[in-house]
Tab-separated table of C-alpha atoms and ligand atoms in Angstrom:
chain	number	residue	atom	x	y	z
A	1352	MET	CA	18.923	2.555	-20.402
A	1353	ALA	CA	16.836	1.238	-17.841
A	1354	THR	CA	15.706	3.522	-14.936
A	1355	LYS	CA	16.781	2.191	-11.112
A	1356	THR	CA	14.882	3.793	-9.070
A	1357	LEU	CA	12.646	2.648	-5.454
A	1358	PRO	CA	9.865	1.069	-5.781
A	1359	CYS	CA	8.263	3.213	-2.690
A	1360	SER	CA	10.082	7.084	-0.996
A	1361	GLU	CA	13.010	7.283	0.661
A	1362	ALA	CA	10.306	8.587	3.142
A	1363	GLN	CA	8.210	5.274	2.837
A	1364	LEU	CA	10.969	2.965	2.798
A	1365	HIS	CA	12.196	4.466	6.632
A	1366	GLU	CA	9.210	3.253	8.236
A	1367	ILE	CA	9.734	-0.191	6.435
A	1368	ILE	CA	13.138	-0.460	7.623
A	1369	ALA	CA	12.028	0.460	11.340
A	1370	ASN	CA	9.123	-1.998	11.337
A	1371	TYR	CA	11.522	-4.918	10.319
A	1372	PRO	CA	15.125	-4.838	10.434
A	1373	THR	CA	17.857	-4.822	7.396
A	1374	PRO	CA	18.647	-7.144	5.685
A	1375	PHE	CA	15.391	-7.586	3.978
A	1376	HIS	CA	14.285	-8.817	-0.362
A	1377	LEU	CA	11.756	-6.276	-1.230
A	1378	TYR	CA	8.989	-7.180	-4.017
A	1379	ASP	CA	6.915	-4.757	-5.563
A	1380	GLU	CA	3.461	-6.275	-5.940
A	1381	LYS	CA	2.095	-3.812	-8.516
A	1382	ALA	CA	5.169	-3.496	-11.002
A	1383	ILE	CA	5.666	-7.828	-11.161
A	1384	ARG	CA	1.562	-7.643	-12.684
A	1385	ALA	CA	2.248	-5.127	-14.931
A	1386	ASN	CA	5.086	-7.125	-15.911
A	1387	ALA	CA	3.111	-10.609	-15.991
A	1388	ARG	CA	0.165	-8.364	-17.997
A	1389	ARG	CA	2.959	-6.987	-20.473
A	1390	LEU	CA	4.046	-10.386	-21.254
A	1391	LYS	CA	1.067	-11.878	-22.177
A	1392	LYS	CA	0.186	-9.043	-23.870
A	1393	ALA	CA	2.762	-9.255	-26.081
A	1394	PHE	CA	2.431	-13.070	-27.583
A	1395	ALA	CA	-2.147	-12.742	-27.172
A	1396	TRP	CA	-1.591	-13.312	-30.813
A	1397	ASN	CA	-1.223	-17.193	-28.846
A	1398	GLU	CA	-4.148	-19.240	-28.312
A	1399	GLY	CA	-3.205	-21.448	-24.990
A	1400	PHE	CA	0.294	-18.514	-24.137
A	1401	ARG	CA	2.027	-19.644	-20.870
A	1402	ASN	CA	4.956	-18.615	-18.692
A	1403	PHE	CA	6.058	-21.336	-16.590
A	1404	PHE	CA	7.365	-19.444	-13.587
A	1405	ALA	CA	10.843	-20.767	-12.822
A	1406	VAL	CA	10.298	-21.155	-9.424
A	1407	LYS	CA	14.134	-21.698	-8.584
A	1408	ALA	CA	14.366	-18.133	-9.548
A	1409	ALA	CA	12.326	-16.579	-5.137
A	1410	PRO	CA	10.396	-20.028	-4.731
A	1411	ASN	CA	8.294	-17.843	-2.637
A	1412	PRO	CA	4.243	-18.939	-2.275
A	1413	TYR	CA	2.895	-15.369	-2.363
A	1414	LEU	CA	4.965	-14.473	-4.902
A	1415	MET	CA	3.515	-18.006	-6.829
A	1416	ARG	CA	0.318	-16.798	-6.425
A	1417	ILE	CA	0.595	-13.540	-7.361
A	1418	LEU	CA	1.943	-15.417	-10.463
A	1419	GLN	CA	-0.136	-17.443	-10.278
A	1420	GLU	CA	-3.797	-15.028	-10.489
A	1421	GLU	CA	-2.026	-12.988	-13.513
A	1422	GLY	CA	-2.094	-16.988	-15.116
A	1423	PHE	CA	1.201	-18.102	-14.377
A	1424	GLY	CA	2.292	-21.541	-14.828
A	1425	ALA	CA	5.248	-23.053	-12.278
A	1426	ASP	CA	8.481	-24.575	-14.108
A	1427	CYS	CA	9.848	-27.111	-11.833
A	1428	SER	CA	12.357	-29.575	-11.403
A	1429	SER	CA	12.299	-30.190	-8.020
A	1430	LEU	CA	10.218	-31.843	-4.798
A	1431	PRO	CA	10.384	-29.225	-2.705
A	1432	GLU	CA	9.630	-26.933	-5.954
A	1433	LEU	CA	6.410	-29.152	-6.789
A	1434	LEU	CA	5.403	-29.095	-3.248
A	1435	LEU	CA	5.112	-25.668	-3.420
A	1436	SER	CA	2.890	-25.417	-6.887
A	1437	GLU	CA	0.758	-27.789	-4.807
A	1438	LYS	CA	-0.272	-26.141	-2.096
A	1439	VAL	CA	-0.579	-22.682	-4.028
A	1440	GLY	CA	-2.863	-24.635	-5.780
A	1441	ILE	CA	-1.059	-25.063	-8.892
A	1442	GLU	CA	-1.544	-28.215	-10.455
A	1443	GLY	CA	-2.091	-30.250	-13.369
A	1444	GLU	CA	-0.568	-28.556	-16.278
A	1445	GLY	CA	0.193	-25.732	-14.588
A	1446	ILE	CA	3.012	-27.600	-14.398
A	1447	MET	CA	6.086	-27.929	-16.033
A	1448	PHE	CA	8.482	-30.636	-14.462
A	1449	THR	CA	12.352	-29.688	-16.637
A	1450	SER	CA	14.679	-31.411	-14.291
A	1451	ASN	CA	17.150	-33.172	-15.071
A	1452	ASP	CA	19.682	-36.619	-12.812
A	1453	THR	CA	15.381	-36.417	-11.565
A	1454	PRO	CA	15.155	-39.234	-9.188
A	1455	ALA	CA	12.464	-42.234	-9.113
A	1456	GLU	CA	9.968	-40.310	-6.486
A	1457	GLU	CA	10.179	-36.569	-8.475
A	1458	PHE	CA	8.282	-37.889	-11.456
A	1459	VAL	CA	6.350	-39.681	-9.428
A	1460	LYS	CA	5.057	-37.080	-7.542
A	1461	ALA	CA	5.500	-34.805	-10.896
A	1462	VAL	CA	2.992	-37.452	-12.579
A	1463	GLU	CA	0.629	-37.165	-9.566
A	1464	MET	CA	0.163	-33.751	-9.811
A	1465	GLY	CA	-0.155	-34.112	-13.542
A	1466	ALA	CA	2.378	-31.707	-14.836
A	1467	ASN	CA	4.021	-31.891	-17.879
A	1468	VAL	CA	7.040	-33.637	-18.018
A	1469	ASN	CA	9.843	-32.791	-19.746
A	1470	LEU	CA	12.484	-35.346	-19.856
A	1471	ASP	CA	16.410	-33.676	-20.667
A	1472	ASP	CA	17.810	-37.737	-21.403
A	1473	ILE	CA	16.219	-40.888	-24.131
A	1474	SER	CA	17.025	-43.028	-21.235
A	1475	HIS	CA	14.514	-41.065	-18.817
A	1476	ILE	CA	11.971	-42.970	-20.670
A	1477	ASP	CA	12.307	-46.233	-20.041
A	1478	PHE	CA	13.062	-44.519	-15.776
A	1479	LEU	CA	10.388	-42.422	-16.175
A	1480	GLU	CA	8.177	-45.343	-17.832
A	1481	LYS	CA	9.473	-47.486	-14.586
A	1482	SER	CA	9.312	-45.276	-11.819
A	1483	CYS	CA	5.572	-44.542	-12.858
A	1484	GLY	CA	4.634	-47.635	-14.027
A	1485	LYS	CA	3.395	-46.555	-16.895
A	1486	LEU	CA	3.968	-43.030	-18.793
A	1487	PRO	CA	2.166	-39.934	-18.730
A	1488	GLU	CA	-0.235	-39.141	-20.767
A	1489	LEU	CA	2.160	-35.977	-22.303
A	1490	VAL	CA	5.944	-36.161	-22.451
A	1491	CYS	CA	7.912	-33.111	-23.842
A	1492	PHE	CA	11.936	-33.816	-24.852
A	1493	ARG	CA	14.589	-30.903	-23.612
A	1494	TYR	CA	16.679	-30.453	-26.559
A	1495	ASN	CA	19.800	-29.108	-27.115
A	1496	PRO	CA	20.569	-28.258	-30.636
A	1497	GLY	CA	24.577	-28.630	-30.280
A	1498	PRO	CA	26.844	-26.458	-31.661
A	1499	LEU	CA	25.999	-23.283	-32.102
A	1500	LYS	CA	26.886	-19.651	-32.339
A	1501	GLY	CA	27.820	-17.599	-29.926
A	1502	GLY	CA	26.397	-19.578	-27.396
A	1503	ASN	CA	26.230	-17.197	-23.387
A	1504	ALA	CA	28.364	-17.010	-20.665
A	1505	ILE	CA	25.644	-18.573	-17.688
A	1506	ILE	CA	24.629	-21.732	-20.021
A	1507	GLY	CA	27.569	-21.618	-22.003
A	1508	LYS	CA	27.832	-24.194	-25.656
A	1509	PRO	CA	24.963	-25.634	-25.603
A	1510	GLU	CA	27.423	-28.551	-27.173
A	1511	GLU	CA	28.884	-28.567	-23.305
A	1512	ALA	CA	25.437	-27.774	-21.786
A	1513	LYS	CA	24.956	-31.133	-19.511
A	1514	TYR	CA	20.903	-30.867	-20.824
A	1515	GLY	CA	19.023	-31.856	-23.417
A	1516	PHE	CA	18.815	-34.467	-26.712
A	1517	THR	CA	20.767	-34.475	-29.325
A	1518	ARG	CA	18.895	-34.575	-32.830
A	1519	GLU	CA	18.587	-37.827	-33.421
A	1520	GLN	CA	17.533	-39.120	-29.725
A	1521	LEU	CA	15.612	-36.257	-30.472
A	1522	PHE	CA	13.656	-38.157	-33.244
A	1523	GLU	CA	14.582	-41.641	-31.638
A	1524	GLY	CA	13.054	-40.380	-28.963
A	1525	TYR	CA	9.501	-39.369	-30.116
A	1526	ALA	CA	8.776	-42.828	-32.328
A	1527	THR	CA	9.499	-44.595	-29.415
A	1528	LEU	CA	7.160	-42.765	-27.176
A	1529	LYS	CA	4.674	-42.857	-30.047
A	1530	ALA	CA	5.021	-47.310	-30.726
A	1531	LYS	CA	4.803	-46.975	-26.347
A	1532	GLY	CA	1.294	-45.452	-27.425
A	1533	VAL	CA	2.446	-41.958	-25.589
A	1534	LYS	CA	-0.283	-39.175	-27.655
A	1535	ARG	CA	0.165	-35.928	-26.747
A	1536	PHE	CA	4.252	-34.666	-27.423
A	1537	GLY	CA	5.827	-31.550	-26.454
A	1538	LEU	CA	9.214	-29.929	-27.412
A	1539	HIS	CA	11.660	-27.820	-24.974
A	1540	THR	CA	13.875	-25.858	-25.695
A	1541	MET	CA	16.531	-23.184	-23.241
A	1542	VAL	CA	19.227	-22.210	-24.584
A	1543	ALA	CA	20.003	-18.846	-23.121
A	1544	SER	CA	20.485	-17.006	-19.585
A	1545	ASN	CA	20.042	-13.892	-19.234
A	1546	GLU	CA	20.460	-13.224	-22.564
A	1547	LEU	CA	19.566	-9.178	-23.592
A	1548	ASN	CA	18.792	-9.980	-27.566
A	1549	PRO	CA	15.676	-10.298	-28.922
A	1550	GLN	CA	16.274	-11.981	-32.360
A	1551	TYR	CA	17.889	-14.615	-29.315
A	1552	PHE	CA	13.916	-15.560	-28.945
A	1553	ILE	CA	13.458	-15.293	-31.934
A	1554	ASP	CA	16.218	-17.736	-33.728
A	1555	THR	CA	15.209	-20.134	-30.963
A	1556	ALA	CA	12.156	-20.358	-31.500
A	1557	LYS	CA	12.340	-20.939	-35.407
A	1558	LEU	CA	15.038	-23.586	-34.685
A	1559	LEU	CA	12.457	-25.010	-33.467
A	1560	PHE	CA	9.623	-24.777	-35.481
A	1561	ASP	CA	11.472	-25.744	-37.891
A	1562	LEU	CA	12.551	-29.643	-36.102
A	1563	LEU	CA	8.409	-29.559	-35.153
A	1564	VAL	CA	7.665	-29.855	-39.204
A	1565	GLU	CA	10.772	-32.231	-39.428
A	1566	ILE	CA	9.266	-34.760	-36.187
A	1567	LYS	CA	6.008	-34.255	-38.248
A	1568	GLU	CA	7.357	-35.246	-41.410
A	1569	LYS	CA	9.986	-38.022	-39.977
A	1570	VAL	CA	8.149	-39.469	-36.902
A	1571	GLY	CA	4.329	-38.313	-38.234
A	1572	ILE	CA	3.231	-36.735	-34.591
A	1573	THR	CA	1.946	-33.404	-34.151
A	1574	VAL	CA	3.578	-31.759	-31.051
A	1575	GLU	CA	0.588	-28.922	-28.984
A	1576	PHE	CA	3.038	-27.398	-27.316
A	1577	VAL	CA	6.879	-25.408	-27.660
A	1578	ASN	CA	8.503	-24.923	-24.571
A	1579	LEU	CA	11.405	-22.155	-25.341
A	1580	GLY	CA	12.298	-22.204	-21.590
A	1581	GLY	CA	13.658	-19.359	-20.021
A	1582	GLY	CA	16.695	-16.691	-19.856
A	1583	ILE	CA	14.918	-13.259	-20.776
A	1584	GLY	CA	17.467	-11.458	-19.689
A	1585	ILE	CA	17.484	-7.966	-17.477
A	1586	PRO	CA	19.551	-3.860	-17.578
A	1587	TYR	CA	21.349	-4.506	-14.903
A	1588	ARG	CA	22.874	-2.489	-15.871
A	1589	PRO	CA	21.383	0.968	-16.326
A	1590	GLU	CA	23.161	1.768	-19.678
A	1591	GLN	CA	21.328	-1.835	-20.482
A	1592	ASP	CA	18.266	-1.711	-22.616
A	1593	GLY	CA	15.580	-4.509	-20.868
A	1594	VAL	CA	14.073	-7.115	-23.870
A	1595	ASP	CA	11.977	-5.980	-26.412
A	1596	LEU	CA	9.281	-8.539	-25.549
A	1597	GLU	CA	6.616	-6.792	-27.957
A	1598	ALA	CA	9.378	-7.163	-30.310
A	1599	VAL	CA	10.088	-10.342	-29.139
A	1600	GLY	CA	6.317	-11.902	-29.083
A	1601	GLU	CA	5.619	-10.422	-33.357
A	1602	GLY	CA	9.185	-12.121	-33.993
A	1603	ILE	CA	7.688	-14.647	-32.990
A	1604	ARG	CA	4.310	-14.997	-34.066
A	1605	VAL	CA	5.691	-14.379	-37.931
A	1606	ALA	CA	7.794	-16.917	-37.352
A	1607	TYR	CA	4.706	-19.622	-36.080
A	1608	GLU	CA	2.332	-18.192	-39.363
A	1609	GLU	CA	5.396	-18.346	-42.071
A	1610	GLN	CA	6.541	-21.704	-40.967
A	1611	ILE	CA	3.848	-23.847	-38.324
A	1612	LEU	CA	1.031	-22.883	-39.749
A	1613	GLY	CA	2.176	-22.290	-43.600
A	1614	ASN	CA	3.468	-25.807	-43.740
A	1615	GLY	CA	-0.160	-26.959	-42.372
A	1616	LEU	CA	0.709	-27.968	-38.955
A	1617	PRO	CA	-2.254	-27.376	-36.628
A	1618	PRO	CA	-2.229	-24.569	-34.246
A	1619	MET	CA	0.592	-24.693	-31.249
A	1620	LYS	CA	1.003	-23.467	-28.160
A	1621	ILE	CA	4.041	-21.164	-26.857
A	1622	TYR	CA	5.407	-21.975	-23.314
A	1623	LEU	CA	7.886	-19.741	-21.280
A	1624	GLU	CA	9.505	-20.924	-18.920
A	1625	CYS	CA	10.684	-17.716	-17.359
A	1626	GLY	CA	11.933	-16.318	-13.971
A	1627	ARG	CA	14.538	-13.521	-13.776
A	1628	CYS	CA	12.514	-10.996	-15.994
A	1629	ILE	CA	9.900	-11.798	-14.347
A	1630	THR	CA	10.196	-11.361	-10.759
A	1631	GLY	CA	14.092	-9.584	-10.789
A	1632	PRO	CA	13.494	-5.879	-11.734
A	1633	TYR	CA	11.327	-5.856	-8.878
A	1634	GLY	CA	12.823	-6.892	-5.993
A	1635	TYR	CA	15.436	-5.472	-3.990
A	1636	LEU	CA	18.512	-5.994	-1.839
A	1637	VAL	CA	17.861	-3.419	1.500
A	1638	SER	CA	20.860	-3.529	3.212
A	1639	THR	CA	22.180	-1.315	6.469
A	1640	VAL	CA	25.944	-0.098	6.762
A	1641	ARG	CA	27.789	-1.054	9.394
A	1642	HIS	CA	31.434	-0.121	9.115
A	1643	LEU	CA	33.987	1.850	7.075
A	1644	LYS	CA	37.605	0.708	6.257
A	1645	HIS	CA	40.467	2.766	4.717
A	1646	THR	CA	43.183	-0.433	4.260
A	1647	TYR	CA	44.259	0.029	0.663
A	1648	ARG	CA	41.422	-0.251	-0.400
A	1649	ASP	CA	38.088	1.856	0.823
A	1650	TYR	CA	35.513	-1.142	2.214
A	1651	VAL	CA	31.687	0.086	2.918
A	1652	GLY	CA	31.378	-3.608	4.763
A	1653	MET	CA	27.050	-4.118	5.048
A	1654	ASP	CA	24.842	-5.845	6.948
A	1655	ALA	CA	24.260	-8.369	4.550
A	1656	CYS	CA	26.565	-10.633	3.177
A	1657	MET	CA	26.760	-12.938	-0.024
A	1658	ALA	CA	23.891	-15.098	1.567
A	1659	ASN	CA	21.604	-12.830	1.117
A	1660	LEU	CA	22.768	-11.716	-2.937
A	1661	MET	CA	25.062	-14.773	-4.102
A	1662	ARG	CA	25.289	-13.140	-7.820
A	1663	PRO	CA	28.125	-10.581	-7.702
A	1664	ALA	CA	30.358	-13.415	-5.883
A	1665	LEU	CA	29.413	-15.905	-7.453
A	1666	TYR	CA	29.678	-14.363	-11.196
A	1667	GLY	CA	30.814	-11.280	-12.076
A	1668	SER	CA	27.694	-9.806	-11.805
A	1669	TYR	CA	27.213	-6.248	-11.712
A	1670	HIS	CA	24.374	-4.611	-9.316
A	1671	HIS	CA	23.721	-1.206	-9.357
A	1672	ILE	CA	23.484	0.267	-6.028
A	1673	THR	CA	20.984	3.137	-4.695
A	1674	VAL	CA	22.589	5.308	-1.424
A	1675	VAL	CA	18.694	6.753	0.165
A	1676	GLY	CA	19.052	10.248	0.420
A	1677	LYS	CA	22.447	10.480	-1.780
A	1678	THR	CA	21.002	9.581	-4.856
A	1679	ASP	CA	21.314	13.936	-6.265
A	1680	LYS	CA	25.026	13.721	-4.031
A	1681	PRO	CA	28.513	13.513	-6.535
A	1682	LEU	CA	29.266	10.266	-7.653
A	1683	ASP	CA	32.529	11.120	-5.807
A	1684	HIS	CA	33.986	7.954	-4.044
A	1685	VAL	CA	35.404	4.919	-5.291
A	1686	TYR	CA	34.191	1.873	-2.638
A	1687	ASP	CA	34.393	-1.654	-2.627
A	1688	VAL	CA	31.255	-2.847	-0.784
A	1689	THR	CA	31.902	-5.987	0.825
A	1690	GLY	CA	29.311	-8.415	2.918
A	1691	SER	CA	30.790	-10.543	6.665
A	1692	LEU	CA	31.839	-13.399	5.694
A	1693	CYS	CA	35.513	-14.897	5.107
A	1694	GLU	CA	35.411	-15.113	1.682
A	1695	ASN	CA	37.250	-12.566	0.446
A	1696	ASN	CA	34.972	-13.237	-2.577
A	1697	ASP	CA	31.694	-11.458	0.158
A	1698	LYS	CA	31.944	-8.771	-2.020
A	1699	PHE	CA	28.650	-7.087	-3.524
A	1700	ALA	CA	31.417	-4.396	-6.121
A	1701	ILE	CA	34.515	-4.506	-6.509
A	1702	ALA	CA	35.846	0.364	-7.039
A	1703	ARG	CA	31.728	0.855	-7.181
A	1704	GLU	CA	31.647	4.280	-8.057
A	1705	LEU	CA	29.638	5.997	-4.877
A	1706	PRO	CA	29.236	9.037	-2.831
A	1707	GLU	CA	30.618	9.608	0.361
A	1708	ILE	CA	28.811	6.784	2.390
A	1709	VAL	CA	29.122	6.698	6.303
A	1710	PRO	CA	27.638	3.466	8.669
A	1711	GLY	CA	23.891	4.171	9.413
A	1712	ASP	CA	23.562	4.796	5.644
A	1713	ILE	CA	21.319	2.243	3.904
A	1714	LEU	CA	22.136	0.667	0.292
A	1715	VAL	CA	19.257	-0.773	-1.688
A	1716	PHE	CA	21.235	-3.630	-4.310
A	1717	HIS	CA	18.872	-3.205	-7.626
A	1718	ASP	CA	17.302	-6.624	-9.606
A	1719	ALA	CA	17.680	-8.927	-6.686
A	1720	GLY	CA	14.146	-9.962	-7.376
A	1721	ALA	CA	14.798	-13.373	-9.482
A	1722	HIS	CA	18.223	-15.879	-8.553
A	1723	GLY	CA	18.745	-13.470	-5.462
A	1724	HIS	CA	17.390	-14.754	-1.676
A	1725	ALA	CA	16.812	-17.846	-3.263
A	1726	MET	CA	20.295	-18.357	-3.497
A	1727	GLY	CA	21.156	-17.970	0.155
A	1728	PHE	CA	23.081	-20.616	2.242
A	1729	ASN	CA	24.430	-20.701	5.278
A	1730	TYR	CA	27.900	-21.103	5.140
A	1731	ASN	CA	29.482	-19.477	8.067
A	1732	GLY	CA	25.835	-19.436	9.886
A	1733	LYS	CA	25.133	-16.861	7.971
A	1734	LEU	CA	21.076	-16.208	8.001
A	1735	ARG	CA	18.875	-15.424	5.138
A	1736	SER	CA	17.191	-12.282	5.550
A	1737	ALA	CA	13.015	-12.046	5.699
A	1738	GLU	CA	10.678	-11.145	2.061
A	1739	LEU	CA	8.825	-8.992	2.228
A	1740	LEU	CA	5.855	-7.898	-0.013
A	1741	LEU	CA	5.730	-4.084	-1.181
A	1742	ARG	CA	1.860	-3.800	-2.341
A	1743	GLU	CA	-0.594	-2.503	-4.134
A	1744	ASP	CA	-2.170	-0.749	-1.594
A	1745	GLY	CA	0.975	0.430	-0.616
A	1746	SER	CA	1.409	-1.740	2.211
A	1747	VAL	CA	3.687	-4.123	3.906
A	1748	VAL	CA	3.330	-7.639	4.232
A	1749	GLU	CA	6.872	-10.327	4.875
A	1750	ILE	CA	6.181	-13.286	3.668
A	1751	ARG	CA	8.690	-15.422	5.053
A	1752	ARG	CA	10.358	-13.812	7.796
A	1753	ALA	CA	14.095	-14.101	8.264
A	1754	GLU	CA	16.000	-16.923	9.555
A	1755	THR	CA	16.710	-17.780	13.269
A	1756	ILE	CA	19.980	-18.938	14.834
A	1757	ASP	CA	17.677	-22.299	16.129
A	1758	ASP	CA	16.708	-22.782	12.109
A	1759	LEU	CA	20.704	-23.197	11.381
A	1760	PHE	CA	20.265	-25.529	13.898
A	1761	ALA	CA	17.047	-27.958	13.966
A	1762	THR	CA	19.571	-30.177	12.246
A	1763	LEU	CA	21.413	-30.666	15.052
A	1764	ASP	CA	20.811	-33.078	18.014
A	1765	PHE	CA	23.105	-31.003	21.038
A	1766	ASN	CA	21.528	-33.693	23.698
A	1767	GLY	CA	24.139	-36.303	21.778
A	1768	LEU	CA	27.093	-34.191	23.171
A	1769	GLU	CA	25.808	-35.564	26.801
A	1770	THR	CA	25.999	-38.971	26.189
A	1771	PHE	CA	28.669	-38.640	22.962
A	1772	LYS	CA	31.814	-40.032	24.351
B	2356	PLP	C1	16.424	-21.706	-14.713
B	2356	PLP	C2	15.446	-21.493	-15.474
B	2356	PLP	C3	14.899	-21.699	-15.927
B	2356	PLP	C4	14.449	-19.727	-15.323
B	2356	PLP	O1	15.719	-19.002	-16.391
B	2356	PLP	P1	16.235	-18.085	-16.061
B	2356	PLP	O2	17.243	-16.982	-16.481
B	2356	PLP	O3	15.256	-17.083	-14.479
B	2356	PLP	O4	14.577	-16.355	-16.672
B	2356	PLP	C5	14.081	-22.125	-16.789
B	2356	PLP	N1	13.541	-23.399	-17.440
B	2356	PLP	C6	14.537	-24.048	-16.935
B	2356	PLP	C7	14.897	-25.549	-17.353
B	2356	PLP	C8	15.619	-23.327	-16.016
B	2356	PLP	O5	16.944	-24.166	-15.789
């Protein structure tokens, strides 16, 4: 069971709202740090273990700085994400550049920064070499294992996913790198998203460890790190259990000792690229009820909309809702909780059992700390909200201001209208 509590008292939340108008995202620094330490501890057996926080999950420099302080690197997939990392001071091998359909200038920047470059396709070996003039010292490949048992709703079946090398391409690719004089190698895969079963990650590691033994035999190279990607899920629903990170770490340790050390391979670093499980549960979207509407259904209209949290509209995802001040009231009403977009899928919840709601109530949407604010957009002229950080000492700082109408219009030249015929 995942407990869905607020990161501060209701009184403090009201105080925050008095200073910062809703809607806003609120992140809990203390919980983020504790969770980062827990993940590191689960893999403490592996010298060189590192999680590269997937920047796309929560691209805020303050959150990245907190994670940098906790020893995390950054997983980037675009030029702006690289630049954001640079501004935070995460550079060199603290960066994993895992991109796809990559433009030349992004490879150039990644190599310039000394990042671990992870290639999505065999044709990118030549493309990278041409773009940068030469290949970097270290190159990683993203492996797509193809038809696997299972698969998963968000990424789907690996064989239908656009990412990565086939098995054959992997061997050919490493042989090419070796022939071209590349000395350092990495192997990456990511086949799950929001997966709650710890065995999934252990099985993925086993698959890669087997592959490494074969690569060593057939190509004669030693891979220095295995990057298991992100995808560790979080319990969005209260009845779900979070991933037992300790069990994942321990299961991978046993497989590592048997398959890597047991086969005489030298020690190797384990990397992860988790985003969701790092900040997801520790970010909250706080919003005020504007209107109640009773037609064929009962609707709660919020001052937030899917521009602030798109997952329910995009994936039909569940986000737990706390109605502030009413946690001990019976859930004897059924509401669709909506935003103000002219899109009928702009709903945070459909037919959700909640206590009776009135205009002015504060609703907190849980587990919005990853792929939440980050997915925001401006359709219908909606503005992205502020991001606030609840510090360990209980103080609150604004780590991103809310967008303004001037921000929205910044790309338009209204003066041009005067001479436009
Ligand atoms: C999205 C993504 C991640 C992070 O996934 P989470 O579900 O947030 O852990 C990591 N690596 C790659 C390549 C991704 O595309």
